Amino acid sequence: MQLKRVASFTVRTLIRLLLLLIAVSVFSFVLVSLSPVDPINAYVGAEMLQISPEQRELITQRWGLDEPMITRFFLWLQQLATGNLGMSMVFNQPVSVVIANRFQASLQMLAIAWLLSGVLGLILGIVAGAKAGSWIDRIIRFYAYVLASSPTFWVALLLLIIFAVTLRLAPICCAAPPGVLAQDVTLWQRLHHILLPALTLSIIGVANIALHTRQKLIEVLNSDYVLFARAQGESLVGIIYHHGLRNVILPAITLQFASLSELFGGSVLAEQVFAYPGLGKATVEAALRSDVPLLIGIVFFSAIFVYTGNAIADLTYQIVDPRIRLGN
Amino acid sequence: MCLNVKSPSYVTGLLLLVQMVSACAPAAQQTTQSSSSMTQSNSQQTGSSEQIVLAIGGESEEGYDPTLGWGRYGSPLFQSTLLRRNENLELVNDLATNYNISEDRKVWTVNIRQDATFSDGQPVTAEDVAYTFNKAAESGGLTDVTVLQEAVAIDADTVELRLKQPQSTFVNRLVTLGIVPKRAHGSDYARNPVGSGPYKLVQWDEGQQLIVEANPTYYGEPPAIKRLVFLFVEEDAAFAAAKSGQAQVAAVPQALAVQQVEGMKLYDVTSVDNRGLLFPFPRSNAKTTPDGDPVGNNVTADPAIRQAINVAIDRQALVTGVLEGYGSPAYGPVSGLAWEQPDANIQDANIAQAKQILTAGGWGDKNGDGVLEKGDLQAEFTLLYPASDSTRQALALSVAEMVKPTGIRANVQGKSWDEIEPLMHSNVVLFGWGSHDQTEMYNLYHSKAAQGEFYNAGYYANSAIDKTLDLAMGAPTEAEAIAFWKAAQWDGQNGFTAKGDAAWAWLVNLDHTYFVSTCLDIGERQVEPHGHGWPITANIAQWKWTCN
């Protein structure tokens, strides 16, 4: 019975994913084709007057831009069927390679940011909820409201000014110190370069999770069963551990997995500010220079990434709360 | 012109904020530096003859394949070229030992040196040279070799480059096209370049840095600096890196060049990175571009208006006021280059003469509103500039102020390039160009080049100038072409510069400003082309570290 449910859940999820990807590819193809940025002008740049019309023709042919949009879309679909995402125009490299390389750099940052925001948010939320109305609750709430209302890039710049420029504790750019060969970069150096962007990125999620967790915990603490537990002499820590945590963690998980999309979006800005060479920076390049294959590759990838996150959230519900069952 | 992609404007703006705050920091840092000489020596230690760090931008995201355009300006580092331009921009041999051009000017025969080897130890042969040119001719990259019919290796050290038609500017391909090995040139070459240049690639962290080391098999004098690290960061970060002693060479915008950096000297390099006003040449509604955009402008079609503007502008004031002194007046598109016509220079900042020209042209202010008119026509036009470029904004606004006393009204408007493109054939636009390749001048002024794109966007047309430009293009050598290039600018009667048709009002050449460590000797500088940063590397193999 359970197995059947899991199977039908998987099939339904995959069908939805497929439909999503088709919609995403059609929309992004149309949108990019309508973009006023001429990919050839963007490529040629300042060399414009030394490139003859004949050479321009060659460039157009090399990228297949001489075909109409509809033809290009079907050619691209054909390629995709064979597992080929095409060549990136900006990087002169297969799109899959570009995404793999760049995502490796982004992944570490995203993972640290994601864990930080989840753990920090949950702890802050529980503390605030348990001590609702106290000064510590007020401080945490103030902190959360400030974070929730500040744009990522602004926070990123502020941190950059304080830690990199004024205090000189953090590096100004990049994922490794300049002039050091890849095999000589130490773990500490890597962490040193990744910490500030990751911290910035984690800030997006913290406030949201902290405030929701706090609200839920207050609700739980005002319930009849907690009153009963108190009457039996249970301590506050015990109540939170036995009764609060399971109730509180559900909204936290939902938010945490739903925040993957915000995290991904935020990484574009954070990477731009910190000159961190991840997928976010590649996205900006691809969009500004109308690199259609790369842009759609990244959009595809991020759609799968976010969708998987949401699917995992669905799955974890039933582990955390046995009352929730697949297919119900 | 710069169509180079900018990061979103708010990011740039906020980075400026960072830079402003960082600019406030020096006071505190200077005290710490002077209070402990240790700090100072530490910051100096980061550069040495073993390794220097350069923050000059210029990452080639496509990789380092000359057949796709790598090495267009500056040093191709990993590869070497047949010819080179020295600090006076004269042609000198590099891989080539000599070359000659056939009677019909269509066959270039080049002999190459026999002691050159690629960094993998294999010799450089005529076969490799022929392959490089043939490959570059068919690959759609940023080097234009479309005039080449075919390149053929005659023997081990002779190669024949056969052209479809004579082209004197083809010599620029011999200067910029790095030779690649035929056997090792595949799809992964751009990321694993093998060449006969002074340096070889060690590591490229895309979007971050490029590490190169001296190539032990280089046939020239071995480079004095063993290892170069190119940091690919924005200008503000480059400045920060220079201030903290992490970088020994940093390209900075003119606005930052006024600052002092401990242990560094400011290099203020003359360039042909020019800015000027393009005038639509024909009368309006004369025709449209192939895309249907309007061509021509009734006001700027009048030579009196174009000449008066050229005469009225105070170019020196633009250099001091807008460029902080880091620049020079421009009277033509090729200032400072060997093919510049010095006779084309005019006495500017002369409002009285401008008024005279306008009166003689039939313009007068009858209704007393400060703007001249001629019949129904008001002496008024729109002056467009790319809104993302603050230097061009300042230039455009200053020019509008400068021509106002003559009775000409320029309405300044900032727009994005995408908005400017359809308007640039019928409005005055503030463009910027500048190249070591004369093809650019040809494409700016030849009437056949006007096809609704950036080439001759103002639809300038003068059959005498066309003829001179064609003669220059078809001349057997660069030396002989120069006479024609100069004549096209101004030959005493005709020319496209201010004394003649005044098809443009050239304004200024930007200087390229670099902070360079006082310990680093970077030799004599060339007049740099458009593009701030990489051109400084043109003679990088000769750089020397002078401290211990």
JSON list of C-alpha atoms in Angstrom, two decimals, chain B residues 82 95 112-114 116-118 122-132 153 155-159 179-183 196:
[
{"chain": "B", "resi": 82, "resn": "LEU", "atom": "CA", "xyz": [54.62, 37.45, -37.39]},
{"chain": "B", "resi": 95, "resn": "LEU", "atom": "CA", "xyz": [58.28, 35.47, -35.96]},
{"chain": "B", "resi": 112, "resn": "ILE", "atom": "CA", "xyz": [59.67, 32.91, -40.70]},
{"chain": "B", "resi": 113, "resn": "ARG", "atom": "CA", "xyz": [62.54, 32.32, -38.31]},
{"chain": "B", "resi": 114, "resn": "GLN", "atom": "CA", "xyz": [63.60, 28.72, -37.86]},
{"chain": "B", "resi": 116, "resn": "ALA", "atom": "CA", "xyz": [61.14, 29.27, -32.84]},
{"chain": "B", "resi": 117, "resn": "THR", "atom": "CA", "xyz": [59.48, 26.44, -30.94]},
{"chain": "B", "resi": 118, "resn": "PHE", "atom": "CA", "xyz": [56.11, 26.03, -29.29]},
{"chain": "B", "resi": 122, "resn": "GLN", "atom": "CA", "xyz": [57.90, 21.34, -31.36]},
{"chain": "B", "resi": 123, "resn": "PRO", "atom": "CA", "xyz": [59.22, 23.80, -33.97]},
{"chain": "B", "resi": 124, "resn": "VAL", "atom": "CA", "xyz": [57.03, 26.54, -35.48]},
{"chain": "B", "resi": 125, "resn": "THR", "atom": "CA", "xyz": [56.71, 25.81, -39.21]},
{"chain": "B", "resi": 126, "resn": "ALA", "atom": "CA", "xyz": [55.24, 27.59, -42.22]},
{"chain": "B", "resi": 127, "resn": "GLU", "atom": "CA", "xyz": [52.58, 24.90, -42.10]},
{"chain": "B", "resi": 128, "resn": "ASP", "atom": "CA", "xyz": [51.42, 26.20, -38.71]},
{"chain": "B", "resi": 129, "resn": "VAL", "atom": "CA", "xyz": [51.34, 29.78, -39.98]},
{"chain": "B", "resi": 130, "resn": "ALA", "atom": "CA", "xyz": [49.27, 28.80, -43.01]},
{"chain": "B", "resi": 131, "resn": "TYR", "atom": "CA", "xyz": [46.92, 26.79, -40.82]},
{"chain": "B", "resi": 132, "resn": "THR", "atom": "CA", "xyz": [46.46, 29.70, -38.39]},
{"chain": "B", "resi": 153, "resn": "ALA", "atom": "CA", "xyz": [53.11, 26.86, -46.98]},
{"chain": "B", "resi": 155, "resn": "ASP", "atom": "CA", "xyz": [58.48, 25.33, -47.85]},
{"chain": "B", "resi": 156, "resn": "ALA", "atom": "CA", "xyz": [59.51, 24.87, -44.23]},
{"chain": "B", "resi": 157, "resn": "ASP", "atom": "CA", "xyz": [59.97, 28.58, -43.57]},
{"chain": "B", "resi": 158, "resn": "THR", "atom": "CA", "xyz": [58.02, 30.36, -46.31]},
{"chain": "B", "resi": 159, "resn": "VAL", "atom": "CA", "xyz": [54.31, 30.98, -46.37]},
{"chain": "B", "resi": 179, "resn": "ILE", "atom": "CA", "xyz": [50.39, 31.53, -34.49]},
{"chain": "B", "resi": 180, "resn": "VAL", "atom": "CA", "xyz": [48.86, 28.29, -33.20]},
{"chain": "B", "resi": 181, "resn": "PRO", "atom": "CA", "xyz": [50.25, 24.76, -33.72]},
{"chain": "B", "resi": 182, "resn": "LYS", "atom": "CA", "xyz": [48.26, 22.88, -36.36]},
{"chain": "B", "resi": 183, "resn": "ARG", "atom": "CA", "xyz": [48.53, 19.51, -34.61]},
{"chain": "B", "resi": 196, "resn": "SER", "atom": "CA", "xyz": [55.60, 30.27, -29.04]}
]
